[in-house]
Coordinates of N, CA, C and O in Angstrom, one line a residue:
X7 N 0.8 -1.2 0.0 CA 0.0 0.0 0.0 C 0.9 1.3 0.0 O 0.8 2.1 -0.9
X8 N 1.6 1.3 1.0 CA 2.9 2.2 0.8 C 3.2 2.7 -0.4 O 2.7 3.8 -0.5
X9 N 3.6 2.4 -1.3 CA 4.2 2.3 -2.9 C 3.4 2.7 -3.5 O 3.8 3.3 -4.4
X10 N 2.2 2.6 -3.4 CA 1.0 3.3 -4.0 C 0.4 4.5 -3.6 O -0.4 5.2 -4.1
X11 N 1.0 4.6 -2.7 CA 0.6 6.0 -1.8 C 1.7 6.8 -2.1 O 1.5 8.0 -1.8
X12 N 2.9 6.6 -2.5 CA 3.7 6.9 -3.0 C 3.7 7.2 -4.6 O 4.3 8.2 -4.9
X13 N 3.3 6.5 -5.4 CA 3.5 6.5 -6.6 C 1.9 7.8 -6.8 O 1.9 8.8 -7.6
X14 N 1.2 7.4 -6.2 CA -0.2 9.0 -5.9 C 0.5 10.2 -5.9 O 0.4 11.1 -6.7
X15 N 1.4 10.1 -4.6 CA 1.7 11.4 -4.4 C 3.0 12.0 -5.9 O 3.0 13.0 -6.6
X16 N 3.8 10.7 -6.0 CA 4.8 11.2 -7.3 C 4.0 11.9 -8.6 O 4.3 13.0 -9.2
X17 N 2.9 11.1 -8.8 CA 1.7 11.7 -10.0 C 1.1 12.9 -9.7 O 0.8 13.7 -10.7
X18 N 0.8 13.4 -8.2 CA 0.2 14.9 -7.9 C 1.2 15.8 -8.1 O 0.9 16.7 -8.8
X19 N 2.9 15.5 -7.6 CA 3.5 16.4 -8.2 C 4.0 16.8 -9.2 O 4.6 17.8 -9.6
X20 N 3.8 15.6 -9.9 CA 4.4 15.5 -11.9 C 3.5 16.6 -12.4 O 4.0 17.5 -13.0
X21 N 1.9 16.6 -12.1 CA 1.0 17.1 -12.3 C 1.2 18.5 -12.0 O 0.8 19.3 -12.9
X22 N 1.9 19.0 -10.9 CA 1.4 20.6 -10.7 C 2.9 21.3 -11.9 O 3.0 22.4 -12.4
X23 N 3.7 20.0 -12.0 CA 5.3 20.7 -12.5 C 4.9 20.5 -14.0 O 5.7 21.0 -14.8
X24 N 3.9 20.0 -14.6 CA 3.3 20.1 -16.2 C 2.3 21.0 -16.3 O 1.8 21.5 -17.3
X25 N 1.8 21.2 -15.2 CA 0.8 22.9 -15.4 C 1.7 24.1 -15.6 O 1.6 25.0 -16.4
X26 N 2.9 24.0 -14.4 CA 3.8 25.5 -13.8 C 4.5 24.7 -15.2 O 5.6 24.5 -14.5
X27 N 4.9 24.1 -16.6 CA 5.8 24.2 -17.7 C 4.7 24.9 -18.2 O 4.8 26.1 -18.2
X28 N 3.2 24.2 -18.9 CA 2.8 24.9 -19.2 C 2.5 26.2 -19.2 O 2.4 26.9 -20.2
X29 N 2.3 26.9 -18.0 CA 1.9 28.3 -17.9 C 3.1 29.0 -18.4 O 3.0 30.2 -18.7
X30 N 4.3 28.5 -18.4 CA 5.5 29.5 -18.9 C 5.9 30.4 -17.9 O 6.3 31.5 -18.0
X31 N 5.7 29.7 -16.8 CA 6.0 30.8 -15.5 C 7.7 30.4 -14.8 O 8.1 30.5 -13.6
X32 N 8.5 30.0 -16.2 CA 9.7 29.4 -15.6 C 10.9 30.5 -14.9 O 11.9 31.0 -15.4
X33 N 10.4 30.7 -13.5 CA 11.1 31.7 -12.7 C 12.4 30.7 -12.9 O 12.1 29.5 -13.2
X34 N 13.9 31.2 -12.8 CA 14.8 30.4 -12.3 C 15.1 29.5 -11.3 O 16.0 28.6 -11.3
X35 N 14.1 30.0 -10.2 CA 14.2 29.5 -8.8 C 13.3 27.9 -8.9 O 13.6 26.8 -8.5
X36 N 12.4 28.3 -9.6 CA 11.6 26.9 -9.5 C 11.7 26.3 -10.7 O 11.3 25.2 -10.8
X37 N 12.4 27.0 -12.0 CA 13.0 25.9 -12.7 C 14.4 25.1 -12.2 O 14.8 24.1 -12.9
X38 N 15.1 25.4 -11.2 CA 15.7 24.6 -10.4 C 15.3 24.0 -9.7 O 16.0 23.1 -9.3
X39 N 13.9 24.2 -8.9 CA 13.3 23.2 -8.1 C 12.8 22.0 -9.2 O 12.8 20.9 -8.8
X40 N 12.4 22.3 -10.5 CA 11.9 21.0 -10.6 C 13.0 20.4 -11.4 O 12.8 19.3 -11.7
X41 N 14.1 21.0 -11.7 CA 15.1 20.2 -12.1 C 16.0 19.5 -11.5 O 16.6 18.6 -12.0
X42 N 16.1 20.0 -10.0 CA 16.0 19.1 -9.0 C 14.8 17.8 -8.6 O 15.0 16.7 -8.2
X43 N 14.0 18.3 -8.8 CA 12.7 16.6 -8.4 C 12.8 15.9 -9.6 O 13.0 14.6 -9.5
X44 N 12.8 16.7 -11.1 CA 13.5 15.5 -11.9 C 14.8 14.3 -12.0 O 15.0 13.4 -12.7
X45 N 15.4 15.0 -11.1 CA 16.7 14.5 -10.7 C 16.8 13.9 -9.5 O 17.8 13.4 -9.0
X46 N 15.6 14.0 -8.9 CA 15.7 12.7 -7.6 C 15.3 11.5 -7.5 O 15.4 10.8 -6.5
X47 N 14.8 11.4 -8.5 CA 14.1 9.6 -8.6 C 14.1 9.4 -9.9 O 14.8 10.4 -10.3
X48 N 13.9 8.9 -10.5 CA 13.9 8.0 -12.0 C 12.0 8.3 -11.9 O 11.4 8.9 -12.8
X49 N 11.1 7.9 -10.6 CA 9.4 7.8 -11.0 C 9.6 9.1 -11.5 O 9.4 9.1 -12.7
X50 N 9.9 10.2 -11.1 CA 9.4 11.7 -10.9 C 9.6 11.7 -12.5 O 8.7 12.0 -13.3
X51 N 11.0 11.4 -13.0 CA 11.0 11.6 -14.3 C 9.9 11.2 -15.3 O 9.2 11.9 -16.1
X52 N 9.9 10.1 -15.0 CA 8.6 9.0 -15.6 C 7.4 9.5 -15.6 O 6.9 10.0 -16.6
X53 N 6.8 9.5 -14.4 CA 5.7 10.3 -14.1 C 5.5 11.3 -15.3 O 4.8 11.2 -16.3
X54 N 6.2 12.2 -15.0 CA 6.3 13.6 -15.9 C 5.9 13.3 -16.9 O 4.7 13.3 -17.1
X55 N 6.8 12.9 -17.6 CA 7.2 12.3 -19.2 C 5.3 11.9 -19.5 O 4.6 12.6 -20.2
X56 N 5.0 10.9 -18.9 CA 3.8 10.3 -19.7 C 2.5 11.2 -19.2 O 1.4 11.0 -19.7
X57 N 2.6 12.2 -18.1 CA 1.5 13.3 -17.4 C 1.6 14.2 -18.9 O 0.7 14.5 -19.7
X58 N 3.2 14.7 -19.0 CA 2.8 15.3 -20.1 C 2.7 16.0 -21.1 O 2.3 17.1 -21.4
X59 N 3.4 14.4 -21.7 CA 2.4 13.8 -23.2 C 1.0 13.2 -22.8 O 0.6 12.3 -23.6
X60 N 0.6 13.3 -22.2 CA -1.1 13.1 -21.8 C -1.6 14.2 -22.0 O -2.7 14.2 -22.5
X61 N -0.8 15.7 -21.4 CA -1.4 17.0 -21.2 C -1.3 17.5 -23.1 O -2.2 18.1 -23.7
X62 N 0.0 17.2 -23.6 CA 0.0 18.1 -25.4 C -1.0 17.0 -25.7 O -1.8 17.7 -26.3
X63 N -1.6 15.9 -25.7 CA -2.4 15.3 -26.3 C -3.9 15.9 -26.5 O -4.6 16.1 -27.5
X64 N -4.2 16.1 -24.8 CA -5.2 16.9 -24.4 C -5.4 18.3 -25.4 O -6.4 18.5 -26.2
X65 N -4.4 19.1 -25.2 CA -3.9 20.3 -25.7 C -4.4 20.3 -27.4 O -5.1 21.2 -28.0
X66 N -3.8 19.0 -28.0 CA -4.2 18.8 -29.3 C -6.3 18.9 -29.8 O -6.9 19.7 -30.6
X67 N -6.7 17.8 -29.0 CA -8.0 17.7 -29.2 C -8.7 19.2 -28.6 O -9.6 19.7 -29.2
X68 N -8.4 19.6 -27.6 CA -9.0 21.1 -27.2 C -9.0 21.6 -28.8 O -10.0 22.3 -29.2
X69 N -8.1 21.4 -29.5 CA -7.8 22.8 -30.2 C -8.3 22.1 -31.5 O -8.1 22.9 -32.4
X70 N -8.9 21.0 -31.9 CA -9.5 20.1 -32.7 C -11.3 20.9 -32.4 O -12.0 21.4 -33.3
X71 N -11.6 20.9 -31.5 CA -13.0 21.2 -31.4 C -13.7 22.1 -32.9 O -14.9 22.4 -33.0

């Protein structure tokens, strides 16, 4: 259960760091923070990676309507 409660919380934060890329709000400060969390696990990377390409996917069909 652990590991799953873990792998949640890894996905909540992949999630807020593919909104803060999206918005283009890349202060220096927290694009070192998340270049640091990408660089502390291998999930965090992963996570990211498939959150998002989930999110330009999204991004695509919005703009399909």
């Amino acid at each position: 259960m652990k590991s799953m409660a873990r792998a949640s919380q890894i996905e909540k934060q992949a999630a807020r760091w593919v909104t803060w890329v999206d918005s283009q709000d890349e202060s220096e400060g927290r694009r070192a923070d998340f270049i640091g969390w990408l660089a502390a696990d291998s999930q965090h990377r992963a996570a990211y990676l498939t959150l998002s390409k989930a999110w330009r996917r999204m991004d695509v069909l919005t703009k399909l309507k």
